[in-house]
Coordinates of C-alpha atoms and ligand atoms in Angstrom, one line a residue:
M246 CA 39.5 -113.1 26.0
P247 CA 36.1 -111.5 24.8
A248 CA 35.7 -109.4 21.8
S249 CA 34.6 -105.7 21.8
I250 CA 32.4 -103.8 19.3
V251 CA 32.6 -100.4 18.1
V252 CA 29.6 -98.8 16.6
G253 CA 28.5 -95.4 15.4
T254 CA 25.6 -93.7 17.3
Q255 CA 24.1 -91.3 14.7
W256 CA 24.3 -91.2 10.8
G257 CA 27.8 -92.1 10.5
D258 CA 31.0 -90.2 10.3
E259 CA 31.4 -90.1 14.1
G260 CA 35.0 -90.6 14.0
K261 CA 35.0 -94.4 14.8
G262 CA 38.4 -94.7 13.0
K263 CA 39.7 -92.6 15.7
A264 CA 38.2 -94.8 18.5
T265 CA 39.5 -98.0 17.1
D266 CA 42.8 -96.6 16.2
A267 CA 43.2 -95.3 19.7
L268 CA 42.7 -98.9 20.9
G269 CA 45.3 -100.2 18.4
D270 CA 48.1 -100.9 20.6
R271 CA 46.1 -103.3 22.8
V272 CA 44.2 -104.9 19.9
D273 CA 45.3 -107.9 18.0
Y274 CA 42.5 -108.2 15.3
V275 CA 40.3 -105.4 14.0
V276 CA 37.3 -106.8 12.1
K277 CA 35.2 -104.8 9.7
F278 CA 31.7 -106.6 9.9
N279 CA 29.3 -104.7 7.6
G280 CA 29.2 -102.2 4.6
G281 CA 31.7 -101.6 2.0
N282 CA 33.5 -98.7 0.6
N283 CA 30.6 -96.4 1.3
A284 CA 32.4 -96.0 4.6
G285 CA 34.9 -93.2 5.1
H286 CA 37.4 -92.9 7.9
T287 CA 39.8 -90.0 8.2
I288 CA 42.6 -90.9 10.6
V289 CA 45.4 -88.7 11.4
V290 CA 48.6 -90.6 12.7
G291 CA 51.7 -88.6 13.3
G292 CA 50.4 -85.6 11.5
E293 CA 49.6 -87.7 8.4
K294 CA 46.0 -87.9 7.2
Y295 CA 44.7 -91.2 5.9
A296 CA 41.4 -91.7 4.2
L297 CA 40.2 -95.3 4.4
H298 CA 37.1 -96.6 2.8
L299 CA 37.2 -100.3 2.7
L300 CA 40.2 -101.3 4.8
P301 CA 39.6 -101.6 8.6
A302 CA 41.2 -98.7 10.5
G303 CA 43.5 -101.2 12.3
V304 CA 45.5 -101.5 9.2
L305 CA 47.3 -98.4 10.3
S306 CA 48.5 -99.9 13.5
P307 CA 51.6 -102.1 13.2
G308 CA 50.9 -105.7 14.5
V309 CA 47.2 -105.5 14.2
V310 CA 45.6 -108.0 11.8
P311 CA 42.9 -106.3 9.9
V312 CA 40.0 -108.6 8.9
I313 CA 37.3 -108.0 6.3
G314 CA 34.5 -110.1 7.7
N315 CA 31.8 -112.1 5.8
G316 CA 29.3 -109.3 6.4
V317 CA 31.1 -106.8 4.2
V318 CA 30.5 -106.3 0.5
V319 CA 33.9 -105.9 -1.3
D320 CA 34.8 -104.0 -4.3
L321 CA 37.9 -105.7 -5.3
G322 CA 39.2 -102.9 -7.5
V323 CA 38.8 -100.4 -4.7
L324 CA 40.3 -102.6 -2.3
F325 CA 43.6 -103.0 -4.3
E326 CA 43.6 -99.3 -5.1
E327 CA 43.4 -98.5 -1.4
I328 CA 46.2 -101.1 -0.5
D329 CA 48.5 -99.7 -3.2
A330 CA 47.8 -96.1 -2.0
I331 CA 48.7 -96.7 1.5
E332 CA 51.5 -99.1 0.8
A333 CA 53.1 -96.3 -1.3
R334 CA 53.1 -94.3 2.0
G335 CA 55.0 -97.0 3.8
I336 CA 52.2 -98.8 5.5
D337 CA 52.4 -102.6 5.5
T338 CA 49.1 -104.2 4.6
S339 CA 50.4 -107.8 4.3
R340 CA 48.4 -108.9 7.4
L341 CA 45.1 -108.3 5.8
V342 CA 42.7 -111.1 5.8
V343 CA 39.4 -111.4 3.8
S344 CA 36.5 -113.8 4.5
A345 CA 35.7 -116.3 1.8
N346 CA 32.1 -115.6 2.4
A347 CA 32.2 -111.9 1.9
H348 CA 30.2 -110.8 -1.1
V349 CA 31.7 -109.0 -4.0
I350 CA 30.5 -105.7 -5.5
T351 CA 30.6 -105.9 -9.4
A352 CA 30.3 -103.4 -12.1
Y353 CA 26.6 -104.2 -12.3
H354 CA 25.9 -103.2 -8.7
T355 CA 27.4 -99.8 -9.0
T356 CA 25.6 -99.2 -12.3
I357 CA 22.3 -100.1 -10.9
D358 CA 22.9 -98.1 -7.7
K359 CA 23.5 -95.0 -9.8
V360 CA 20.8 -95.4 -12.4
G361 CA 18.3 -96.6 -9.6
E362 CA 18.9 -93.4 -7.6
R363 CA 18.3 -91.4 -10.8
F364 CA 15.1 -93.1 -11.4
L365 CA 13.7 -92.4 -8.0
G366 CA 14.1 -88.7 -8.6
N367 CA 12.8 -86.8 -5.5
A368 CA 12.5 -90.0 -3.6
K369 CA 16.1 -91.0 -3.9
I370 CA 18.1 -92.2 -0.8
G371 CA 21.2 -90.2 -1.6
T372 CA 23.4 -93.3 -1.6
T373 CA 27.1 -93.2 -2.1
G374 CA 26.7 -94.7 -5.5
R375 CA 29.2 -97.5 -4.7
G376 CA 26.8 -100.5 -5.4
I377 CA 26.2 -101.2 -1.6
G378 CA 22.5 -101.6 -1.8
P379 CA 22.4 -103.7 -4.9
A380 CA 25.1 -106.0 -3.8
Y381 CA 23.3 -106.7 -0.4
A382 CA 20.0 -107.2 -2.5
D383 CA 21.7 -109.8 -4.4
K384 CA 23.1 -111.4 -1.4
M385 CA 19.5 -111.7 0.1
S386 CA 18.1 -112.8 -3.3
R387 CA 20.7 -115.6 -3.3
L388 CA 22.1 -114.1 -6.5
G389 CA 25.4 -112.8 -5.0
V390 CA 28.9 -113.6 -5.9
R391 CA 31.1 -114.3 -2.9
V392 CA 34.9 -114.0 -2.7
Q393 CA 35.3 -117.9 -2.7
D394 CA 33.5 -118.0 -6.1
L395 CA 36.3 -116.3 -7.8
F396 CA 38.4 -119.4 -7.3
D397 CA 36.1 -121.6 -9.4
E398 CA 35.6 -120.1 -12.8
K399 CA 32.7 -122.4 -13.7
I400 CA 30.8 -121.4 -10.6
L401 CA 31.6 -117.9 -11.1
R402 CA 30.2 -117.9 -14.6
Q403 CA 27.1 -119.4 -13.5
K404 CA 26.6 -116.9 -10.8
V405 CA 27.3 -113.9 -13.0
E406 CA 25.0 -115.2 -15.6
G407 CA 22.2 -115.8 -13.1
A408 CA 22.7 -112.3 -11.6
L409 CA 22.7 -110.5 -14.9
E410 CA 19.8 -112.3 -16.5
L411 CA 17.1 -110.2 -14.9
K412 CA 19.4 -107.2 -14.4
N413 CA 20.0 -106.8 -18.0
Q414 CA 16.3 -106.8 -18.7
L415 CA 15.9 -104.0 -16.0
L416 CA 18.8 -102.0 -17.4
V417 CA 17.7 -102.2 -21.1
K418 CA 13.8 -102.1 -20.6
A419 CA 13.2 -100.0 -17.5
Y420 CA 16.3 -97.8 -17.3
N421 CA 17.0 -97.6 -21.0
R422 CA 20.7 -98.4 -20.6
K423 CA 23.0 -100.9 -22.3
A424 CA 23.1 -104.4 -21.2
I425 CA 26.3 -105.5 -19.4
A426 CA 28.3 -108.4 -20.8
V427 CA 28.8 -111.4 -18.7
D428 CA 32.4 -111.9 -20.0
A429 CA 33.4 -108.3 -19.1
V430 CA 32.4 -108.9 -15.5
I431 CA 34.1 -112.3 -15.3
D432 CA 37.3 -110.9 -16.9
E433 CA 37.4 -108.0 -14.5
L434 CA 36.9 -110.2 -11.5
L435 CA 39.5 -112.7 -12.5
T436 CA 42.2 -110.0 -12.8
H437 CA 42.1 -109.9 -9.0
V438 CA 42.3 -113.6 -8.3
D439 CA 46.1 -114.2 -7.9
R440 CA 46.4 -111.2 -5.6
L441 CA 43.4 -112.0 -3.5
R442 CA 44.0 -115.8 -3.0
P443 CA 46.7 -115.6 -0.3
M444 CA 44.5 -113.1 1.7
V445 CA 41.4 -115.3 1.8
A446 CA 40.5 -117.4 4.9
D447 CA 37.7 -118.9 6.9
T448 CA 37.6 -115.8 9.2
S449 CA 35.1 -117.0 11.6
L450 CA 37.4 -119.9 12.4
L451 CA 40.5 -117.6 12.6
L452 CA 38.8 -115.4 15.0
A453 CA 37.4 -118.1 17.2
K454 CA 41.0 -119.5 17.5
A455 CA 42.3 -116.0 18.2
L456 CA 39.8 -115.5 21.0
D457 CA 40.6 -119.1 22.4
E458 CA 44.3 -117.9 22.6
G459 CA 43.4 -114.9 24.6
K460 CA 43.9 -112.2 21.7
V461 CA 42.0 -108.9 21.8
V462 CA 39.4 -108.7 18.9
L463 CA 37.8 -105.4 18.0
L464 CA 34.6 -105.5 15.8
E465 CA 34.4 -102.2 13.8
G466 CA 31.0 -101.1 12.4
G467 CA 30.8 -99.0 9.1
Q468 CA 28.1 -96.3 9.0
A469 CA 26.0 -96.2 12.2
T470 CA 22.9 -97.1 14.3
M471 CA 20.5 -94.7 12.5
L472 CA 21.6 -96.1 9.1
D473 CA 20.9 -99.6 10.2
V474 CA 18.5 -101.3 7.8
D475 CA 16.4 -102.6 10.7
H476 CA 16.9 -100.1 13.4
G477 CA 17.6 -96.9 11.5
T478 CA 15.5 -94.3 9.7
Y479 CA 14.2 -96.7 7.0
P480 CA 14.2 -96.3 4.1
F481 CA 17.0 -93.6 4.3
V482 CA 19.5 -96.1 5.5
T483 CA 22.3 -98.2 4.3
S484 CA 21.7 -101.8 3.4
S485 CA 23.4 -103.6 6.3
N486 CA 23.3 -103.9 10.0
P487 CA 26.0 -101.5 11.5
T488 CA 24.6 -102.3 15.0
A489 CA 26.1 -104.7 17.7
G490 CA 23.7 -107.6 16.5
G491 CA 25.2 -107.1 13.1
A492 CA 28.8 -107.6 14.5
C493 CA 27.9 -111.3 15.4
I494 CA 26.3 -111.9 12.0
G495 CA 29.0 -110.1 10.0
S496 CA 32.0 -111.8 11.7
G497 CA 30.7 -115.2 12.8
I498 CA 31.6 -114.5 16.4
P499 CA 28.6 -115.4 18.7
P500 CA 27.0 -113.0 21.0
N501 CA 28.2 -114.7 24.3
R502 CA 31.9 -113.8 23.2
M503 CA 31.3 -110.1 23.0
D504 CA 32.2 -108.0 26.0
R505 CA 32.0 -104.3 25.5
V506 CA 30.0 -102.2 23.1
V507 CA 31.6 -98.8 22.5
A508 CA 29.5 -96.3 20.8
V509 CA 31.1 -93.3 19.1
V510 CA 29.0 -90.1 19.2
K511 CA 29.8 -86.7 17.9
A512 CA 29.4 -83.8 20.4
Y513 CA 26.9 -82.6 17.8
T514 CA 25.1 -84.4 14.9
T515 CA 25.7 -84.9 11.2
R516 CA 24.0 -86.7 8.4
V517 CA 24.9 -87.3 4.7
G518 CA 22.2 -88.1 2.1
E519 CA 18.5 -87.7 2.3
G520 CA 16.2 -88.5 5.3
P521 CA 14.8 -87.0 8.5
F522 CA 17.1 -85.2 10.8
P523 CA 15.2 -83.5 13.8
T524 CA 18.0 -81.2 15.0
E525 CA 19.3 -80.1 11.6
L526 CA 20.4 -76.5 11.4
L527 CA 19.9 -74.8 8.1
D528 CA 21.3 -71.5 9.4
A529 CA 24.6 -69.8 10.2
D530 CA 25.2 -72.1 13.2
G531 CA 24.8 -75.2 10.9
Q532 CA 27.4 -73.8 8.6
R533 CA 29.7 -73.0 11.5
L534 CA 29.6 -76.6 12.6
R535 CA 30.3 -77.7 9.1
D536 CA 33.4 -75.4 8.8
N537 CA 34.8 -75.9 12.2
G538 CA 34.2 -79.7 11.9
G539 CA 35.4 -80.1 8.3
E540 CA 32.1 -81.8 7.7
Y541 CA 32.5 -82.9 4.1
G542 CA 32.3 -86.6 3.2
T543 CA 35.4 -88.6 3.0
T544 CA 33.9 -90.9 0.4
T545 CA 31.8 -88.6 -1.8
G546 CA 33.0 -85.0 -0.7
R547 CA 29.4 -84.0 -0.2
P548 CA 28.8 -81.3 2.5
R549 CA 27.3 -83.0 5.4
R550 CA 24.1 -81.7 7.1
C551 CA 24.8 -80.5 10.6
G552 CA 22.8 -80.0 13.8
W553 CA 22.8 -80.1 17.6
Y554 CA 23.3 -83.1 19.7
D555 CA 20.3 -85.3 20.1
A556 CA 20.0 -87.2 23.4
V557 CA 17.0 -89.1 22.2
I558 CA 19.1 -90.7 19.6
A559 CA 22.0 -91.4 22.0
R560 CA 19.5 -93.1 24.5
Y561 CA 18.0 -95.2 21.5
T562 CA 21.5 -96.2 20.5
A563 CA 22.5 -97.1 23.9
R564 CA 19.5 -99.5 24.1
I565 CA 19.6 -101.1 20.6
N566 CA 23.3 -101.8 20.9
G567 CA 23.7 -102.5 24.7
V568 CA 26.3 -99.8 24.8
T569 CA 28.7 -100.0 27.7
D570 CA 30.9 -96.8 26.8
F571 CA 30.5 -93.8 24.7
V572 CA 33.4 -92.2 22.9
M573 CA 32.4 -88.5 22.3
T574 CA 34.3 -87.1 19.4
K575 CA 34.9 -83.4 18.2
L576 CA 34.0 -81.7 21.5
D577 CA 36.6 -78.9 20.3
V578 CA 34.2 -78.2 17.3
L579 CA 31.8 -76.7 19.8
T580 CA 34.3 -74.3 21.1
G581 CA 33.2 -70.6 20.6
F582 CA 29.5 -71.1 20.5
E583 CA 27.7 -68.9 23.2
K584 CA 24.8 -71.4 23.8
L585 CA 24.7 -75.1 23.0
P586 CA 21.2 -76.5 22.7
V587 CA 20.8 -80.3 23.3
C588 CA 17.7 -82.1 22.2
V589 CA 16.0 -83.8 25.0
G590 CA 12.7 -84.9 23.4
Y591 CA 10.6 -84.4 20.2
R592 CA 7.4 -82.5 20.0
I593 CA 5.0 -84.3 17.7
G594 CA 1.5 -82.9 17.5
D595 CA 0.7 -82.2 21.1
T596 CA 2.9 -84.8 22.5
V597 CA 6.5 -84.8 23.7
H598 CA 8.3 -88.0 23.0
T599 CA 11.4 -88.9 24.9
E600 CA 12.0 -92.1 23.1
M601 CA 12.2 -92.5 19.3
P602 CA 8.8 -92.5 17.9
M603 CA 7.4 -95.7 16.5
T604 CA 6.6 -94.6 13.0
Q605 CA 8.5 -92.9 10.2
T606 CA 5.6 -90.4 9.8
E607 CA 6.0 -89.3 13.4
F608 CA 9.7 -89.0 13.2
H609 CA 9.4 -86.9 10.0
H610 CA 7.3 -84.5 11.9
A611 CA 9.3 -84.4 15.0
T612 CA 10.6 -81.0 16.3
P613 CA 13.2 -80.9 18.8
V614 CA 12.7 -79.7 22.3
Y615 CA 16.0 -78.3 23.5
E616 CA 17.7 -77.8 26.9
E617 CA 20.2 -75.0 26.4
L618 CA 23.6 -75.2 27.9
P619 CA 26.3 -72.5 28.2
G620 CA 29.2 -72.6 25.7
W621 CA 33.0 -71.8 26.4
D622 CA 35.6 -70.0 24.5
D623 CA 39.0 -71.6 25.6
D624 CA 40.9 -73.7 23.3
I625 CA 40.4 -77.4 24.7
S626 CA 42.6 -79.2 22.3
K627 CA 45.5 -79.5 24.9
A628 CA 43.2 -81.0 27.5
R629 CA 44.1 -84.5 28.6
S630 CA 42.0 -84.9 31.6
L631 CA 38.4 -83.7 32.5
S632 CA 39.8 -81.3 35.0
D633 CA 41.7 -79.5 32.1
L634 CA 38.4 -78.6 30.4
P635 CA 36.7 -75.2 31.1
D636 CA 33.8 -75.6 33.5
N637 CA 31.2 -75.3 30.7
A638 CA 32.8 -77.9 28.5
R639 CA 32.9 -80.4 31.4
R640 CA 29.3 -79.5 32.2
Y641 CA 28.4 -80.2 28.7
V642 CA 29.9 -83.7 28.8
E643 CA 28.5 -84.5 32.2
T644 CA 25.0 -83.4 31.2
V645 CA 24.8 -85.4 28.0
E646 CA 26.2 -88.3 29.8
A647 CA 23.6 -88.2 32.5
M648 CA 20.9 -88.1 29.8
T649 CA 21.9 -91.7 28.6
S650 CA 23.1 -93.2 31.9
V651 CA 26.1 -94.7 30.0
P652 CA 29.6 -93.4 30.8
I653 CA 31.5 -91.2 28.3
S654 CA 34.8 -93.0 28.6
V655 CA 36.8 -91.0 25.9
I656 CA 36.4 -87.5 24.8
G657 CA 37.9 -86.3 21.5
V658 CA 39.3 -82.8 21.6
G659 CA 41.1 -82.6 18.3
P660 CA 41.7 -84.7 15.2
G661 CA 45.1 -86.3 16.2
R662 CA 45.4 -89.7 17.7
E663 CA 46.7 -88.3 20.9
E664 CA 44.1 -85.4 21.2
S665 CA 41.8 -87.2 23.6
I666 CA 40.8 -87.3 27.2
V667 CA 40.7 -91.0 28.4
V668 CA 38.3 -91.0 31.4
R669 CA 38.4 -94.8 31.6
S670 CA 40.4 -97.3 29.5
L671 CA 38.3 -99.1 26.9
V672 CA 40.2 -102.6 26.9
Ligands
IMP229 P1 24.6 -96.5 0.6 O1 25.3 -97.0 1.9 O2 25.7 -96.1 -0.3 O3 23.6 -97.4 0.0 O4 23.9 -95.2 1.1 C1 22.7 -95.1 1.9 C2 22.7 -94.0 2.9 O5 23.8 -94.2 3.9 C3 23.0 -92.7 2.3 O6 22.2 -91.6 3.1 C4 24.4 -92.4 2.5 O7 24.9 -91.1 2.6 C5 24.6 -93.1 3.9 N1 25.9 -93.6 4.2 C6 26.5 -94.7 3.8 N2 27.7 -94.9 4.3 C7 28.0 -93.7 4.9 C8 29.1 -93.4 6.0 O8 30.0 -94.0 6.1 N3 28.9 -92.2 6.6 C9 27.7 -91.4 6.5 N4 26.8 -91.8 5.7 C10 26.8 -93.0 5.1

């Protein structure tokens, strides 16, 4: 049985949790393959709202094995806090498996993330401050601490000492902060060892065996395509690869075992943090999208920047990820708007681009070219098939679908798990 990938299309917060959760009954393994506790899934199950940051959404589905893959950076304190919080609400997390090769976020990563952003001033990225970038930087610099290192105290000490040597110079001399003590970092990490040990496995081997046995494996990307460090709006991106290629790297499952690539796209666009956003609305319509859609960050509580749907980005995402299906979320949020502009190209200077422009400078200067679609007023949250939708809502979906030539297989019409229109099954 092949594996399927779920990715975000825009700048994150598209509602991927809802998509993976909707698949939960058929899925045996849900693998988080990138990012860390910078992610934020809000999932509503049976009227109960769950905010997950680090745990894969599959943890809420009984019988699913949630896996934290090697591509993830793990803050162990946050992991156990999140486990405790959902266990207290009656959710069983005992099936969770963590890759021995996943990297660990330590206190120095979060410190450097925060002071580094402050140091950048106006040029800041607007990170979540969770230590994600510095942890991935250490991974690439071969100064990282992996989950497996916690089981060998001597190695752990060597690695933490190695990582802190330069960082303490930086903290003290460049950032004017106190040095971080090696022992304090090690002591904190070691407090997690006993609890962590039984969860840790060679997850690429585990997943290969699962696929051999015909199990259904779902790979769940954190963040989204436009935040990909290679394919997104660099440098205003996260430090990992949330795209389909990243799913192979971050799980150890090779490309020829992947089958469907499901991209989750909001019926409009949002972004958190800094960086270019051509269809951003700084007016009352933007505020209305924010209010109707509850567009405030799950992780940081920051108000999200809101704007109209961007078909150039959807087409780009379809190409970069090899998307086989779109899941469109939050169509209900558009209810009540008289007109719904959809971005079909960017005007840059005298030229209209229908593909993502090649350079950062061009993208910063892009102004959207809109096609205006008529809105609808009727409540659509009870719609369970395309024919239940008002004509203009159906037209909206069909028009944006035609713009990417990839089918929209599921349409979200409300926050609940059951509030969806399934046009074609994803598994
Ligand atoms: P970092 O991932 O904390 O380094 O932040 C880098 C950029 O990615 C910032 O603009 C964040 O706001 C953004 N970002 C990171 N994670 C998410 C997410 O889950 N949803 C939306 N934006 C995110």
